[in-house]
Amino acid sequence: MWDWGSAAFNAVIVTFVFSVYLTDSVGADLDGPLSAATWLSISIALAGLVIALTAPVMGQRADRGGRRRRSLAIWTYLTVALAAAMFLVDSDAPYPWFFVGLLLLALGSITFEFAEVSYFAMLRQVSTPATVGRVSGFGWAMGYFGGIFLLLTAFLGFISGDGAERGLLGITTDGGLNVRLVCLVAAVWFAVFALPVLRSVPENRPRGRKGDDDEAGFLESYRILWRDLKALWRRDPRTVRFLVASAIFRDGLAGVFTFGAILAVSVYGLAPGDVLLFGVAANVVAALGAAVAGVVDDLVGPKAVIIGSLAAMLGTMTVLLFVDGTAMFWIFGLLMCLFVGPAQSASRSFLARLAPPGSDGQMFGLYATTGRAVSFLAPALFGLFTWGFGTDRAGIAGIALVLLVGLLLLLPVRTPTRAESSGVWAP
């Protein structure tokens, strides 16, 4: 249900509605050398840098202090509040509302990723060695299906149609009111569906040595993090190598959804309303891919799923660099989305099979937080390529480069065997 609810921020706010509204409506007539899409990439990149500096110890402290569920609640509802505040961003007054919108989106990205630190760490509380792939895949699929439902609601109720009033509810487009109301709906959606996990999954027990880690201050947490990483490297450097590789290619996966809707409008000619329909279709294929890949993961291992998915995505992105028109974007864009979910879910289950006894929460905290530690890469390269080549299309190459580097770093990492996975699993 948290995955289902979080689609309100991922699908509606970041990907298909609010970010497109910011660049296509609020910031459509910006003056200066930087386009609205470039400004968006800058704000997301800066948010990524903040995450890189703070999120690793946030996850560590919540995990070690036995405050994982409380941390999840705090960051989730801060995200809800920021999403609701996006209602204030009026398209009839681009100054200062365009930059206020960028600030709200950047802050929401930070709080949402902090929430995921604790949420990801709960995977091993609700799965076993034989089912971790399926559970991880099911979680991703639920998120995508939640996105489908909410995007359809937004499109039919608030955005579809032409003229001054849109959707079945007949909401006026003056000042972007119809889109701004979608932000309020998304906030309520996330707030409601975040409740079950907070009521059903128990708080984690504290980890670490008494009087040491649990009582450490914020700055001291960095020393503890460095100590734990060095110990992990000595014990099993494969885990560290996987954390680095996955951090990079997962940032590329995030970049696909962050900038995909913007490229659909600015490069391939989709109408803003049709972007939502594409978003629904993209979530359908991504959900099906994640669910099927979860079963395949448990049969052949997560590494094969990740490599196959990344290779397929690079192939489709290469085609998208050279084709034009809405039809080509529908075909190859959906084909690319088919492999995003499998790569995400298999990456999470890969680490679950590697985690040493007694450190499952910390490992998933490191997984989530190290991923966000490089979360500036895809936005930064997207912005660099669009600026350097003078076209938004070039941003595809920037995201593809991030995926390629992550894939190359993953290739030498040996996948955990079934015996290893069963041997290290801790209840």
Tab-separated table of C-alpha atoms in Angstrom:
chain	number	residue	atom	x	y	z
A	1	MET	CA	0.000	0.000	0.000
A	2	TRP	CA	2.894	2.401	0.594
A	3	ASP	CA	4.179	1.606	-2.898
A	4	TRP	CA	0.661	2.110	-4.236
A	5	GLY	CA	0.343	5.440	-2.430
A	6	SER	CA	3.836	6.703	-3.258
A	7	ALA	CA	2.891	6.669	-6.940
A	8	ALA	CA	1.163	9.955	-6.142
A	9	PHE	CA	4.572	11.595	-5.834
A	10	ASN	CA	6.552	9.563	-8.357
A	11	ALA	CA	4.033	9.348	-11.193
A	12	VAL	CA	1.902	12.454	-10.705
A	13	ILE	CA	4.231	15.026	-9.147
A	14	VAL	CA	7.696	14.182	-10.498
A	15	THR	CA	6.972	12.534	-13.820
A	16	PHE	CA	3.732	13.130	-15.658
A	17	VAL	CA	1.848	16.114	-14.229
A	18	PHE	CA	3.523	18.722	-12.031
A	19	SER	CA	6.968	18.701	-13.668
A	20	VAL	CA	5.358	18.978	-17.121
A	21	TYR	CA	3.097	21.756	-15.827
A	22	LEU	CA	6.148	23.630	-14.528
A	23	THR	CA	8.124	23.418	-17.767
A	24	ASP	CA	5.297	23.596	-20.321
A	25	SER	CA	3.002	26.166	-18.662
A	26	VAL	CA	4.473	28.053	-15.703
A	27	GLY	CA	7.954	28.384	-17.192
A	28	ALA	CA	6.998	28.428	-20.873
A	29	ASP	CA	8.011	32.078	-21.404
A	30	LEU	CA	11.109	32.278	-19.225
A	31	ASP	CA	13.735	34.787	-20.271
A	32	GLY	CA	17.426	33.981	-20.294
A	33	PRO	CA	19.749	31.357	-21.768
A	34	LEU	CA	18.379	28.421	-19.735
A	35	SER	CA	15.196	26.612	-20.718
A	36	ALA	CA	12.597	25.559	-18.168
A	37	ALA	CA	13.696	21.919	-18.613
A	38	THR	CA	17.296	22.875	-17.846
A	39	TRP	CA	16.201	24.762	-14.715
A	40	LEU	CA	14.283	21.660	-13.654
A	41	SER	CA	17.352	19.462	-14.098
A	42	ILE	CA	19.423	21.908	-12.033
A	43	SER	CA	16.943	21.868	-9.145
A	44	ILE	CA	16.767	18.082	-9.107
A	45	ALA	CA	20.552	17.836	-9.281
A	46	LEU	CA	20.906	20.178	-6.288
A	47	ALA	CA	18.384	18.104	-4.370
A	48	GLY	CA	20.473	15.052	-5.184
A	49	LEU	CA	23.555	16.698	-3.701
A	50	VAL	CA	21.673	17.426	-0.473
A	51	ILE	CA	20.564	13.796	-0.356
A	52	ALA	CA	24.135	12.652	-0.965
A	53	LEU	CA	25.385	14.637	2.024
A	54	THR	CA	22.654	13.751	4.509
A	55	ALA	CA	20.609	10.677	3.568
A	56	PRO	CA	23.190	7.968	4.368
A	57	VAL	CA	23.347	8.889	8.043
A	58	MET	CA	19.587	9.514	8.201
A	59	GLY	CA	18.974	5.900	7.280
A	60	GLN	CA	21.716	4.595	9.536
A	61	ARG	CA	20.452	6.489	12.586
A	62	ALA	CA	16.830	5.409	12.094
A	63	ASP	CA	17.912	1.790	11.626
A	64	ARG	CA	20.327	1.625	14.551
A	65	GLY	CA	18.093	3.518	16.950
A	66	GLY	CA	15.044	1.363	16.252
A	67	ARG	CA	13.185	4.309	14.709
A	68	ARG	CA	12.644	3.050	11.174
A	69	ARG	CA	8.845	3.224	11.233
A	70	ARG	CA	8.819	6.638	12.922
A	71	SER	CA	11.286	7.942	10.373
A	72	LEU	CA	9.107	6.600	7.561
A	73	ALA	CA	6.077	8.407	8.997
A	74	ILE	CA	7.870	11.754	9.410
A	75	TRP	CA	9.378	11.907	5.925
A	76	THR	CA	6.264	10.534	4.233
A	77	TYR	CA	3.999	13.211	5.671
A	78	LEU	CA	6.480	15.998	5.020
A	79	THR	CA	6.345	14.875	1.386
A	80	VAL	CA	2.553	14.967	1.544
A	81	ALA	CA	2.663	18.554	2.866
A	82	LEU	CA	5.024	19.695	0.098
A	83	ALA	CA	2.839	18.085	-2.560
A	84	ALA	CA	-0.193	19.907	-1.175
A	85	ALA	CA	1.740	23.208	-1.205
A	86	MET	CA	2.241	22.811	-4.978
A	87	PHE	CA	-1.385	23.918	-5.304
A	88	LEU	CA	-0.073	27.478	-4.820
A	89	VAL	CA	2.001	27.457	-8.046
A	90	ASP	CA	-0.046	29.704	-10.361
A	91	SER	CA	0.766	29.580	-14.087
A	92	ASP	CA	-0.548	33.133	-14.579
A	93	ALA	CA	2.281	34.499	-12.420
A	94	PRO	CA	5.463	32.704	-13.540
A	95	TYR	CA	7.595	35.006	-11.385
A	96	PRO	CA	8.167	33.896	-8.696
A	97	TRP	CA	5.910	30.825	-8.880
A	98	PHE	CA	8.070	28.913	-11.354
A	99	PHE	CA	10.986	29.004	-8.941
A	100	VAL	CA	8.746	28.320	-5.951
A	101	GLY	CA	7.551	25.241	-7.817
A	102	LEU	CA	11.134	24.156	-8.432
A	103	LEU	CA	11.906	24.598	-4.721
A	104	LEU	CA	8.877	22.557	-3.648
A	105	LEU	CA	9.751	19.809	-6.132
A	106	ALA	CA	13.370	19.692	-4.954
A	107	LEU	CA	12.413	19.596	-1.262
A	108	GLY	CA	9.805	16.924	-1.959
A	109	SER	CA	12.395	14.827	-3.762
A	110	ILE	CA	14.607	15.002	-0.670
A	111	THR	CA	11.909	14.070	1.839
A	112	PHE	CA	10.566	11.308	-0.400
A	113	GLU	CA	13.992	9.693	-0.710
A	114	PHE	CA	14.473	9.889	3.064
A	115	ALA	CA	11.168	8.022	3.434
A	116	GLU	CA	12.376	5.337	1.026
A	117	VAL	CA	15.457	4.793	3.181
A	118	SER	CA	13.266	3.311	5.916
A	119	TYR	CA	10.754	1.701	3.575
A	120	PHE	CA	13.333	-0.238	1.561
A	121	ALA	CA	14.846	-1.513	4.799
A	122	MET	CA	11.565	-3.280	5.609
A	123	LEU	CA	11.833	-5.779	2.721
A	124	ARG	CA	13.433	-8.526	4.775
A	125	GLN	CA	10.837	-8.108	7.516
A	126	VAL	CA	8.159	-9.319	5.080
A	127	SER	CA	9.953	-11.926	2.898
A	128	THR	CA	12.117	-15.082	2.978
A	129	PRO	CA	15.130	-16.236	0.910
A	130	ALA	CA	12.791	-18.140	-1.412
A	131	THR	CA	10.395	-15.236	-1.990
A	132	VAL	CA	12.473	-12.060	-1.837
A	133	GLY	CA	12.463	-11.632	-5.628
A	134	ARG	CA	8.711	-12.026	-5.870
A	135	VAL	CA	8.035	-9.750	-2.902
A	136	SER	CA	10.320	-7.055	-4.290
A	137	GLY	CA	8.757	-7.351	-7.739
A	138	PHE	CA	5.254	-7.278	-6.281
A	139	GLY	CA	6.077	-4.068	-4.421
A	140	TRP	CA	7.275	-2.343	-7.582
A	141	ALA	CA	4.235	-3.634	-9.484
A	142	MET	CA	1.869	-2.246	-6.835
A	143	GLY	CA	3.537	1.136	-7.202
A	144	TYR	CA	3.044	1.101	-10.937
A	145	PHE	CA	-0.585	0.010	-10.675
A	146	GLY	CA	-1.197	2.769	-8.141
A	147	GLY	CA	0.247	5.179	-10.668
A	148	ILE	CA	-2.114	3.843	-13.337
A	149	PHE	CA	-5.186	4.348	-11.174
A	150	LEU	CA	-4.221	7.839	-10.047
A	151	LEU	CA	-3.135	9.012	-13.504
A	152	LEU	CA	-6.450	7.868	-14.960
A	153	THR	CA	-8.271	9.694	-12.191
A	154	ALA	CA	-6.278	12.853	-12.856
A	155	PHE	CA	-6.697	12.655	-16.618
A	156	LEU	CA	-10.423	11.903	-16.695
A	157	GLY	CA	-11.401	14.120	-13.794
A	158	PHE	CA	-9.188	17.176	-14.237
A	159	ILE	CA	-7.169	17.314	-17.473
A	160	SER	CA	-8.914	15.670	-20.467
A	161	GLY	CA	-10.606	17.732	-23.143
A	162	ASP	CA	-10.079	21.172	-24.671
A	163	GLY	CA	-11.151	24.670	-23.872
A	164	ALA	CA	-11.273	26.699	-20.687
A	165	GLU	CA	-12.763	23.885	-18.617
A	166	ARG	CA	-11.243	20.419	-18.431
A	167	GLY	CA	-12.091	16.930	-17.273
A	168	LEU	CA	-15.367	15.357	-16.217
A	169	LEU	CA	-15.443	17.754	-13.276
A	170	GLY	CA	-15.256	20.811	-15.552
A	171	ILE	CA	-12.370	22.478	-13.723
A	172	THR	CA	-11.169	25.785	-15.149
A	173	THR	CA	-7.657	26.041	-16.575
A	174	ASP	CA	-7.226	29.634	-15.374
A	175	GLY	CA	-3.966	29.821	-13.483
A	176	GLY	CA	-3.526	26.071	-14.001
A	177	LEU	CA	-6.208	25.376	-11.383
A	178	ASN	CA	-7.070	21.959	-12.834
A	179	VAL	CA	-3.459	20.772	-12.531
A	180	ARG	CA	-3.007	22.355	-9.114
A	181	LEU	CA	-6.035	20.451	-7.821
A	182	VAL	CA	-4.410	17.232	-9.016
A	183	CYS	CA	-1.530	18.005	-6.639
A	184	LEU	CA	-4.002	18.176	-3.744
A	185	VAL	CA	-5.545	14.860	-4.784
A	186	ALA	CA	-2.065	13.304	-4.956
A	187	ALA	CA	-1.247	14.564	-1.450
A	188	VAL	CA	-4.407	13.064	0.044
A	189	TRP	CA	-3.836	9.801	-1.866
A	190	PHE	CA	-0.327	9.366	-0.460
A	191	ALA	CA	-1.431	10.340	3.053
A	192	VAL	CA	-4.164	7.691	3.139
A	193	PHE	CA	-2.294	4.760	1.616
A	194	ALA	CA	0.821	5.331	3.753
A	195	LEU	CA	-1.162	4.420	6.867
A	196	PRO	CA	-1.301	0.581	6.539
A	197	VAL	CA	2.460	0.029	6.684
A	198	LEU	CA	2.701	2.265	9.730
A	199	ARG	CA	0.022	0.239	11.489
A	200	SER	CA	1.030	-3.274	10.369
A	201	VAL	CA	4.828	-3.534	10.222
A	202	PRO	CA	6.446	-3.379	13.697
A	203	GLU	CA	9.262	-1.015	14.582
A	204	ASN	CA	12.711	-2.470	13.983
A	205	ARG	CA	14.857	-3.365	16.970
A	206	PRO	CA	17.926	-1.164	17.544
A	207	ARG	CA	21.246	-2.324	16.119
A	208	GLY	CA	24.754	-1.460	17.173
A	209	ARG	CA	26.702	-1.373	20.424
A	210	LYS	CA	24.946	0.093	23.430
A	211	GLY	CA	26.191	3.559	24.347
A	212	ASP	CA	28.000	3.919	21.025
A	213	ASP	CA	26.070	4.063	17.806
A	214	ASP	CA	22.601	4.625	19.210
A	215	GLU	CA	23.680	7.678	21.208
A	216	ALA	CA	25.963	9.153	18.560
A	217	GLY	CA	25.312	12.672	17.284
A	218	PHE	CA	24.702	13.582	13.672
A	219	LEU	CA	28.338	14.292	12.812
A	220	GLU	CA	29.507	11.229	14.724
A	221	SER	CA	27.196	9.164	12.515
A	222	TYR	CA	29.489	9.870	9.566
A	223	ARG	CA	32.389	8.266	11.439
A	224	ILE	CA	30.218	5.238	12.205
A	225	LEU	CA	29.149	5.029	8.570
A	226	TRP	CA	32.755	5.117	7.392
A	227	ARG	CA	33.713	2.469	9.967
A	228	ASP	CA	30.920	0.173	8.842
A	229	LEU	CA	31.777	0.606	5.165
A	230	LYS	CA	35.424	-0.290	5.811
A	231	ALA	CA	34.362	-3.384	7.753
A	232	LEU	CA	32.010	-4.344	4.930
A	233	TRP	CA	34.803	-3.942	2.373
A	234	ARG	CA	37.099	-6.219	4.368
A	235	ARG	CA	34.389	-8.839	4.859
A	236	ASP	CA	32.830	-8.854	1.384
A	237	PRO	CA	33.986	-6.226	-1.156
A	238	ARG	CA	31.457	-7.639	-3.617
A	239	THR	CA	28.684	-5.958	-1.639
A	240	VAL	CA	30.370	-2.561	-1.845
A	241	ARG	CA	30.949	-2.981	-5.586
A	242	PHE	CA	27.290	-3.817	-6.070
A	243	LEU	CA	26.196	-0.795	-4.026
A	244	VAL	CA	28.280	1.481	-6.260
A	245	ALA	CA	27.114	-0.102	-9.524
A	246	SER	CA	23.460	-0.161	-8.533
A	247	ALA	CA	23.583	3.394	-7.253
A	248	ILE	CA	24.633	4.574	-10.700
A	249	PHE	CA	22.286	2.552	-12.890
A	250	ARG	CA	19.342	3.163	-10.550
A	251	ASP	CA	19.897	6.891	-10.935
A	252	GLY	CA	19.682	6.362	-14.687
A	253	LEU	CA	16.404	4.478	-14.208
A	254	ALA	CA	15.040	7.371	-12.164
A	255	GLY	CA	16.125	9.769	-14.892
A	256	VAL	CA	14.051	7.886	-17.466
A	257	PHE	CA	10.833	8.673	-15.606
A	258	THR	CA	11.887	12.115	-14.381
A	259	PHE	CA	12.572	13.490	-17.864
A	260	GLY	CA	10.570	11.117	-20.072
A	261	ALA	CA	7.371	13.158	-19.995
A	262	ILE	CA	9.253	16.381	-20.703
A	263	LEU	CA	10.939	14.817	-23.740
A	264	ALA	CA	7.601	13.414	-24.926
A	265	VAL	CA	6.235	16.946	-25.255
A	266	SER	CA	9.308	18.932	-26.326
A	267	VAL	CA	10.886	16.387	-28.706
A	268	TYR	CA	8.245	13.926	-29.943
A	269	GLY	CA	5.222	16.199	-30.077
A	270	LEU	CA	2.838	14.603	-27.579
A	271	ALA	CA	0.134	16.923	-26.302
A	272	PRO	CA	0.340	17.526	-22.537
A	273	GLY	CA	-2.933	15.653	-22.050
A	274	ASP	CA	-1.663	12.668	-24.071
A	275	VAL	CA	1.368	12.466	-21.792
A	276	LEU	CA	-0.954	11.217	-19.063
A	277	LEU	CA	-2.290	8.487	-21.360
A	278	PHE	CA	1.269	7.469	-22.134
A	279	GLY	CA	1.960	7.482	-18.408
A	280	VAL	CA	-0.889	5.036	-17.834
A	281	ALA	CA	0.378	2.710	-20.564
A	282	ALA	CA	3.964	3.030	-19.270
A	283	ASN	CA	2.886	2.047	-15.782
A	284	VAL	CA	0.961	-0.968	-17.110
A	285	VAL	CA	3.935	-2.426	-18.968
A	286	ALA	CA	6.379	-1.550	-16.156
A	287	ALA	CA	4.137	-3.249	-13.589
A	288	LEU	CA	3.785	-6.386	-15.697
A	289	GLY	CA	7.537	-6.430	-16.274
A	290	ALA	CA	8.286	-6.104	-12.561
A	291	ALA	CA	5.831	-8.827	-11.552
A	292	VAL	CA	7.099	-11.335	-14.130
A	293	ALA	CA	10.735	-10.469	-13.426
A	294	GLY	CA	10.215	-11.220	-9.740
A	295	VAL	CA	9.431	-14.847	-10.596
A	296	VAL	CA	12.350	-15.028	-13.055
A	297	ASP	CA	14.601	-13.507	-10.404
A	298	ASP	CA	13.880	-16.365	-7.981
A	299	LEU	CA	14.578	-18.899	-10.764
A	300	VAL	CA	17.747	-17.626	-12.476
A	301	GLY	CA	19.062	-14.958	-10.114
A	302	PRO	CA	18.815	-11.156	-10.028
A	303	LYS	CA	21.989	-10.337	-11.952
A	304	ALA	CA	20.726	-11.869	-15.194
A	305	VAL	CA	17.506	-9.878	-14.870
A	306	ILE	CA	19.359	-6.602	-14.303
A	307	ILE	CA	21.842	-7.064	-17.151
A	308	GLY	CA	19.160	-8.077	-19.621
A	309	SER	CA	16.956	-5.145	-18.628
A	310	LEU	CA	19.702	-2.517	-18.849
A	311	ALA	CA	20.929	-3.829	-22.213
A	312	ALA	CA	17.399	-3.713	-23.631
A	313	MET	CA	16.903	-0.166	-22.356
A	314	LEU	CA	20.141	1.046	-23.917
A	315	GLY	CA	19.055	-0.413	-27.237
A	316	THR	CA	15.683	1.335	-27.200
A	317	MET	CA	17.220	4.646	-26.088
A	318	THR	CA	19.636	4.490	-29.016
A	319	VAL	CA	16.680	4.163	-31.367
A	320	LEU	CA	14.862	7.058	-29.666
A	321	LEU	CA	17.851	9.315	-30.298
A	322	PHE	CA	17.214	9.140	-34.038
A	323	VAL	CA	13.465	8.743	-34.551
A	324	ASP	CA	10.751	11.397	-34.617
A	325	GLY	CA	7.017	11.573	-34.128
A	326	THR	CA	4.518	10.428	-31.563
A	327	ALA	CA	4.119	6.911	-32.981
A	328	MET	CA	7.824	6.120	-32.599
A	329	PHE	CA	7.810	7.464	-29.046
A	330	TRP	CA	4.823	5.304	-28.123
A	331	ILE	CA	6.441	2.148	-29.502
A	332	PHE	CA	9.990	2.517	-28.208
A	333	GLY	CA	9.097	4.493	-25.098
A	334	LEU	CA	6.793	1.711	-23.904
A	335	LEU	CA	9.347	-0.940	-24.837
A	336	MET	CA	11.914	0.861	-22.690
A	337	CYS	CA	9.479	1.141	-19.751
A	338	LEU	CA	8.922	-2.627	-19.876
A	339	PHE	CA	12.440	-3.138	-18.520
A	340	VAL	CA	12.568	-0.405	-15.873
A	341	GLY	CA	10.565	-2.305	-13.248
A	342	PRO	CA	12.559	-5.556	-13.568
A	343	ALA	CA	15.863	-3.727	-13.122
A	344	GLN	CA	14.561	-1.931	-10.037
A	345	SER	CA	13.039	-4.946	-8.299
A	346	ALA	CA	15.940	-7.317	-9.119
A	347	SER	CA	18.437	-4.767	-7.817
A	348	ARG	CA	16.696	-4.687	-4.472
A	349	SER	CA	16.533	-8.490	-4.214
A	350	PHE	CA	20.221	-8.778	-5.245
A	351	LEU	CA	21.276	-6.920	-2.114
A	352	ALA	CA	18.875	-8.915	0.060
A	353	ARG	CA	20.749	-12.056	-0.992
A	354	LEU	CA	24.107	-10.438	-0.194
A	355	ALA	CA	23.301	-8.922	3.205
A	356	PRO	CA	25.328	-10.473	6.069
A	357	PRO	CA	23.600	-11.779	9.204
A	358	GLY	CA	22.192	-9.172	11.523
A	359	SER	CA	22.732	-6.190	9.229
A	360	ASP	CA	19.774	-6.387	6.880
A	361	GLY	CA	18.361	-3.012	7.866
A	362	GLN	CA	21.687	-1.247	7.556
A	363	MET	CA	22.345	-2.838	4.164
A	364	PHE	CA	19.039	-1.679	2.793
A	365	GLY	CA	19.631	1.722	4.273
A	366	LEU	CA	22.985	1.838	2.498
A	367	TYR	CA	21.334	0.588	-0.677
A	368	ALA	CA	18.744	3.328	-0.682
A	369	THR	CA	21.014	6.094	0.504
A	370	THR	CA	24.027	5.325	-1.675
A	371	GLY	CA	21.651	5.295	-4.605
A	372	ARG	CA	20.587	8.805	-3.770
A	373	ALA	CA	24.172	9.834	-3.052
A	374	VAL	CA	24.710	9.907	-6.815
A	375	SER	CA	21.191	11.103	-7.628
A	376	PHE	CA	22.612	14.255	-9.197
A	377	LEU	CA	24.244	12.310	-12.057
A	378	ALA	CA	21.292	11.767	-14.406
A	379	PRO	CA	19.814	15.274	-13.924
A	380	ALA	CA	23.253	16.853	-14.256
A	381	LEU	CA	24.126	14.934	-17.429
A	382	PHE	CA	20.666	15.550	-18.866
A	383	GLY	CA	21.123	19.274	-18.296
A	384	LEU	CA	24.720	19.227	-19.590
A	385	PHE	CA	23.794	17.413	-22.802
A	386	THR	CA	20.727	19.591	-23.482
A	387	TRP	CA	22.791	22.723	-22.911
A	388	GLY	CA	25.858	21.514	-24.810
A	389	PHE	CA	23.977	20.328	-27.904
A	390	GLY	CA	21.258	22.961	-27.768
A	391	THR	CA	18.381	20.463	-27.872
A	392	ASP	CA	16.349	18.538	-25.307
A	393	ARG	CA	16.753	15.363	-27.413
A	394	ALA	CA	20.433	15.169	-26.453
A	395	GLY	CA	19.383	14.593	-22.854
A	396	ILE	CA	18.552	10.991	-23.816
A	397	ALA	CA	22.253	10.356	-24.410
A	398	GLY	CA	23.112	11.775	-20.992
A	399	ILE	CA	20.744	9.354	-19.226
A	400	ALA	CA	21.921	6.442	-21.387
A	401	LEU	CA	25.518	7.163	-20.377
A	402	VAL	CA	24.591	6.794	-16.699
A	403	LEU	CA	22.919	3.427	-17.393
A	404	LEU	CA	25.917	2.207	-19.390
A	405	VAL	CA	28.414	3.059	-16.639
A	406	GLY	CA	26.285	1.266	-14.069
A	407	LEU	CA	25.986	-1.798	-16.304
A	408	LEU	CA	29.740	-1.982	-16.875
A	409	LEU	CA	30.422	-1.745	-13.143
A	410	LEU	CA	27.904	-4.516	-12.433
A	411	LEU	CA	29.338	-7.052	-14.898
A	412	PRO	CA	32.288	-8.225	-12.727
A	413	VAL	CA	30.153	-8.494	-9.556
A	414	ARG	CA	29.517	-12.179	-8.859
A	415	THR	CA	25.879	-12.976	-8.177
A	416	PRO	CA	25.088	-14.636	-4.822
A	417	THR	CA	24.364	-18.349	-4.998
A	418	ARG	CA	21.214	-19.894	-3.534
A	419	ALA	CA	23.309	-21.437	-0.744
A	420	GLU	CA	24.835	-18.072	0.117
A	421	SER	CA	21.427	-16.426	0.198
A	422	SER	CA	20.006	-19.040	2.560
A	423	GLY	CA	23.088	-18.957	4.735
A	424	VAL	CA	23.122	-15.223	5.378
A	425	TRP	CA	19.409	-14.697	5.887
A	426	ALA	CA	18.562	-13.352	9.300
A	427	PRO	CA	15.001	-13.137	10.620
